[in-house]
mmCIF file of C-alpha atoms in Angstrom:
data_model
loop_
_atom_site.group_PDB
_atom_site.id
_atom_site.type_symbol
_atom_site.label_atom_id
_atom_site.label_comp_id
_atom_site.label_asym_id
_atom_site.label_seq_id
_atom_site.Cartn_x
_atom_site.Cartn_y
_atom_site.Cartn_z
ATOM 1 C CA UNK A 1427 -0.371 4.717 -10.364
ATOM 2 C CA UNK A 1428 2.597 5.413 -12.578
ATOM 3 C CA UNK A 1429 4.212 7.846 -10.494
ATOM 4 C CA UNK A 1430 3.615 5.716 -6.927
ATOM 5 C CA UNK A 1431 2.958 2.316 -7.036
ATOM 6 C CA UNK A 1432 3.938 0.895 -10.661
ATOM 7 C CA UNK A 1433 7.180 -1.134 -10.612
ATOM 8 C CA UNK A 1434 9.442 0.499 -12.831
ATOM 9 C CA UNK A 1435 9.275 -0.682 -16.672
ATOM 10 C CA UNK A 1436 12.606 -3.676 -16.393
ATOM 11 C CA UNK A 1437 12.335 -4.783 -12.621
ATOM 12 C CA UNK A 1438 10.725 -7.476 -11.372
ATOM 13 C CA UNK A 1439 12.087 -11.066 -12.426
ATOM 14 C CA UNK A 1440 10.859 -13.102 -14.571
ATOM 15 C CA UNK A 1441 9.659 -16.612 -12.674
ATOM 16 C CA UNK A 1442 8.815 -19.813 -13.996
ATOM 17 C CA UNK A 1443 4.926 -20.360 -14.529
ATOM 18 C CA UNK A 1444 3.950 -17.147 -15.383
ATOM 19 C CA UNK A 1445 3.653 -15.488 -18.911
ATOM 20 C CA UNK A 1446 6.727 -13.158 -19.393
ATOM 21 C CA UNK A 1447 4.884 -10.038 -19.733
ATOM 22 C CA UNK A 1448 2.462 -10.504 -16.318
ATOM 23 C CA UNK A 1449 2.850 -7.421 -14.230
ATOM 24 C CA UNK A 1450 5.176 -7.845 -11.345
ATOM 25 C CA UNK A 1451 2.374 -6.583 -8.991
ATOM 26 C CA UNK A 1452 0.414 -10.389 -10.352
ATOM 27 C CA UNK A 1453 2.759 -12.816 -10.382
ATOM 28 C CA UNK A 1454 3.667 -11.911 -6.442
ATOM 29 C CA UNK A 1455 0.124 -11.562 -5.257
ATOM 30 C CA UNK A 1456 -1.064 -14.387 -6.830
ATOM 31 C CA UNK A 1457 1.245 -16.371 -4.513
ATOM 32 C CA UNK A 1458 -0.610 -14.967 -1.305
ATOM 33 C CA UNK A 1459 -1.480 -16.998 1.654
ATOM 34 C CA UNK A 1460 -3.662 -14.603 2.529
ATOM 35 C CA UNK A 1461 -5.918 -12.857 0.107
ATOM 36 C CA UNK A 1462 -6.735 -9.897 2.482
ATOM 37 C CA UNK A 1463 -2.915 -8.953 2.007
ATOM 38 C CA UNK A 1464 -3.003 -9.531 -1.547
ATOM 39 C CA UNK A 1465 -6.540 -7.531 -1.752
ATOM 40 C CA UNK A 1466 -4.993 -4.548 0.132
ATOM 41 C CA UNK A 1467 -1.821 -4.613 -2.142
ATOM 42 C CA UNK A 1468 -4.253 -4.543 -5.774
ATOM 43 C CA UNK A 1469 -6.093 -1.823 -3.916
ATOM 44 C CA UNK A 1470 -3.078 0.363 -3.178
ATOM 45 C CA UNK A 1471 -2.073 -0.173 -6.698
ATOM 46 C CA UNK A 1472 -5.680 0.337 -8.275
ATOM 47 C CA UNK A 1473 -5.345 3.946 -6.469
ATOM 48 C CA UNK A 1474 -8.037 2.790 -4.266
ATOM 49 C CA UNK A 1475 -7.034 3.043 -0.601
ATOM 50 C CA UNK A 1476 -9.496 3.701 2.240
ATOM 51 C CA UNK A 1477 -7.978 6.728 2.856
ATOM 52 C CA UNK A 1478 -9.850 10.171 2.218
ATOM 53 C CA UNK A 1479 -7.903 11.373 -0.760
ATOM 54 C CA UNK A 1480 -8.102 7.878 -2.786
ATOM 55 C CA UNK A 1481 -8.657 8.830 -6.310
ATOM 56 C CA UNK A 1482 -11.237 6.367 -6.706
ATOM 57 C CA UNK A 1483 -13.096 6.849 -3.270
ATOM 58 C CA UNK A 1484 -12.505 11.266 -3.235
ATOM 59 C CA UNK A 1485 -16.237 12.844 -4.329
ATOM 60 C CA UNK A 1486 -15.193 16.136 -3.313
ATOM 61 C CA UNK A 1487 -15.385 15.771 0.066
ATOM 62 C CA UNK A 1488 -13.256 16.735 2.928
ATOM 63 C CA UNK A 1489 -9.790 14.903 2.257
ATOM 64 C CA UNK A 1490 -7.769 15.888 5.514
ATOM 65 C CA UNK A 1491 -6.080 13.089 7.819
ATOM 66 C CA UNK A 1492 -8.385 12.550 10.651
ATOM 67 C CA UNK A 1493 -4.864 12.690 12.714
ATOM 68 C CA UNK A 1494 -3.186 15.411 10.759
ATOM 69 C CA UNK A 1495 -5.752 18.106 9.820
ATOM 70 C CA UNK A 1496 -3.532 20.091 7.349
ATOM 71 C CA UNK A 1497 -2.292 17.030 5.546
ATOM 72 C CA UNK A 1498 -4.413 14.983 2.223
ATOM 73 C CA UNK A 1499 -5.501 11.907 3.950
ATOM 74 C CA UNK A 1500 -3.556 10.010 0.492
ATOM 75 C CA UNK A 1501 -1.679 6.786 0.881
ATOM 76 C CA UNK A 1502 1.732 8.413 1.254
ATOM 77 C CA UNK A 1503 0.860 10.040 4.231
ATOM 78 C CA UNK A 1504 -0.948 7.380 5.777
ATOM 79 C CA UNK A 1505 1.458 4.502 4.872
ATOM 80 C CA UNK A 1506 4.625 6.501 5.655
ATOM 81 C CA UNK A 1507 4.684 9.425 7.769
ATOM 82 C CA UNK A 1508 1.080 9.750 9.633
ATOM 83 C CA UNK A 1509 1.428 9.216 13.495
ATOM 84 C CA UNK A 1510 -1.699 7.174 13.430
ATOM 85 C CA UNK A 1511 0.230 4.340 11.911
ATOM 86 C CA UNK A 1512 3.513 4.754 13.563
ATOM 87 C CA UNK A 1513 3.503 1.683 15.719
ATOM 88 C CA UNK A 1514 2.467 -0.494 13.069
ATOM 89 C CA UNK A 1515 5.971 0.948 10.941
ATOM 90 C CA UNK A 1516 7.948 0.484 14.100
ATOM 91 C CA UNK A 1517 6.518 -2.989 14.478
ATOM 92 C CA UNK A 1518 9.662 -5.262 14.186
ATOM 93 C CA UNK A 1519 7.730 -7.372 11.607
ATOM 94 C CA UNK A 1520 7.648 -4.372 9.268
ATOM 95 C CA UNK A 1521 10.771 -1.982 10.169
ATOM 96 C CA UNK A 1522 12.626 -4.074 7.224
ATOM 97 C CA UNK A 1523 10.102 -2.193 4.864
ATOM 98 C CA UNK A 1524 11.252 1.071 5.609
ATOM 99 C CA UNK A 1525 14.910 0.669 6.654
ATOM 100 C CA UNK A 1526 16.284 1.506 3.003
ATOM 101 C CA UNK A 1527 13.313 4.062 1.655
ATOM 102 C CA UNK A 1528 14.888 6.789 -0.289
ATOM 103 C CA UNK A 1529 14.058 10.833 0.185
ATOM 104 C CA UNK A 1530 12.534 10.927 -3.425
ATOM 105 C CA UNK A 1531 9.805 8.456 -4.510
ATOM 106 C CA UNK A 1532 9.145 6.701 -1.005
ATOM 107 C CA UNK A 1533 5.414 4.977 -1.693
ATOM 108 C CA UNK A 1534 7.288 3.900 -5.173
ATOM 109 C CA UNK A 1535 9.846 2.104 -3.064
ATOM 110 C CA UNK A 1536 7.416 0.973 -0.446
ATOM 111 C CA UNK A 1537 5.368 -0.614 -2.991
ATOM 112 C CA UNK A 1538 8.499 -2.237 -4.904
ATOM 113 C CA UNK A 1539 9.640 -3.578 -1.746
ATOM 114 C CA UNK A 1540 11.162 -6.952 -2.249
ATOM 115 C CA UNK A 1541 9.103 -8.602 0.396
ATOM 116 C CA UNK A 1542 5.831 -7.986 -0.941
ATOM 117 C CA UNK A 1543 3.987 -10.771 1.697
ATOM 118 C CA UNK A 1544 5.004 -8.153 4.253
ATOM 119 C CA UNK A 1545 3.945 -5.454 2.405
ATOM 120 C CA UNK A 1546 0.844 -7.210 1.809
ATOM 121 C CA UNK A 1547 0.633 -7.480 5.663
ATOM 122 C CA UNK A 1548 1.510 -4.088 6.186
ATOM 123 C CA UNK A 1549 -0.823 -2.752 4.094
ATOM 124 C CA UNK A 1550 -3.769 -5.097 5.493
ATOM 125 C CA UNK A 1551 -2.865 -3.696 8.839
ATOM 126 C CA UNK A 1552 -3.426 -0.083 7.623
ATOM 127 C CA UNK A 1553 -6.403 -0.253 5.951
ATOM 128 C CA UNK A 1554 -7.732 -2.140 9.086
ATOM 129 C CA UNK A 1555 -6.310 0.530 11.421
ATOM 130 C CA UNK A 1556 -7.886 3.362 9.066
ATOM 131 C CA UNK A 1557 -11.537 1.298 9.312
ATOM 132 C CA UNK A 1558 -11.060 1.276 12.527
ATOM 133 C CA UNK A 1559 -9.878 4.936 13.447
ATOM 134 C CA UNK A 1560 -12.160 6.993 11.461
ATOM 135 C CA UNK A 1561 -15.252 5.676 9.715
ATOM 136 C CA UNK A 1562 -16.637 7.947 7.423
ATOM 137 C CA UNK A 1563 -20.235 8.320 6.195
ATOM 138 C CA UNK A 1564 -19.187 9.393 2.521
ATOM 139 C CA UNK A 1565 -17.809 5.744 2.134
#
């Protein structure tokens, strides 16, 4: 969690309502329209993705991508660089996401991105693409 999703220790504003010390990741999701985006953004940051290396959901069990054999099925790969979720990065809705992602620490910027109602819908869209591609009987 530290290494990939946290917000780094400083960012995130304070805003009005909200106890000073509330986690970033609460204050914005508590603001949600929709609480399947806001549910898919606490489950990225609980480490508990659909996909088949999610700490939380990985009982020793085959981890590959269902779309890239050789690669850990983990949240990186699947929310940034697996072809099976391409179109849905390319979507125009979401490009904005990804336009200024640096080499180093790219799911740490993804998840830090400033519009996190996106990123909720993003990440909604991925974990309903992922049910959808590759069911698996483990789960």
């Amino acid at each position: 969690y530290a290494t990939h999703v946290a917000v780094p220790e400083g960012q995130g504003e304070a805003e009005p309502g909200f106890p000073p010390r509330m986690p970033h990741y609460f204050r914005h999701t508590s603001r949600f329209r929709s609480h399947q985006h806001a549910r898919a953004l606490m489950r990225l940051r609980c480490c508990s993705p659909p996909f088949a290396a999610s700490p939380t959901l990985h009982y020793g069990g085959d981890t590959s991508c269902p779309q890239c054999p050789t690669t850990a099925e983990t949240a990186e790969h699947a929310l940034l660089d697996c072809p099976a979720y391409a179109d849905l990065r390319s979507n125009t809705h979401f490009i904005p996401l990804f336009a200024t992602l640096p080499a180093q620490s790219r799911l740490r910027a993804l998840a830090g991105a400033a519009d996190q109602f996106t990123l909720g819908a993003f990440v909604h869209a991925c974990f309903e693409r992922r049910a959808a591609l590759a069911p698996r009987n483990s789960r």
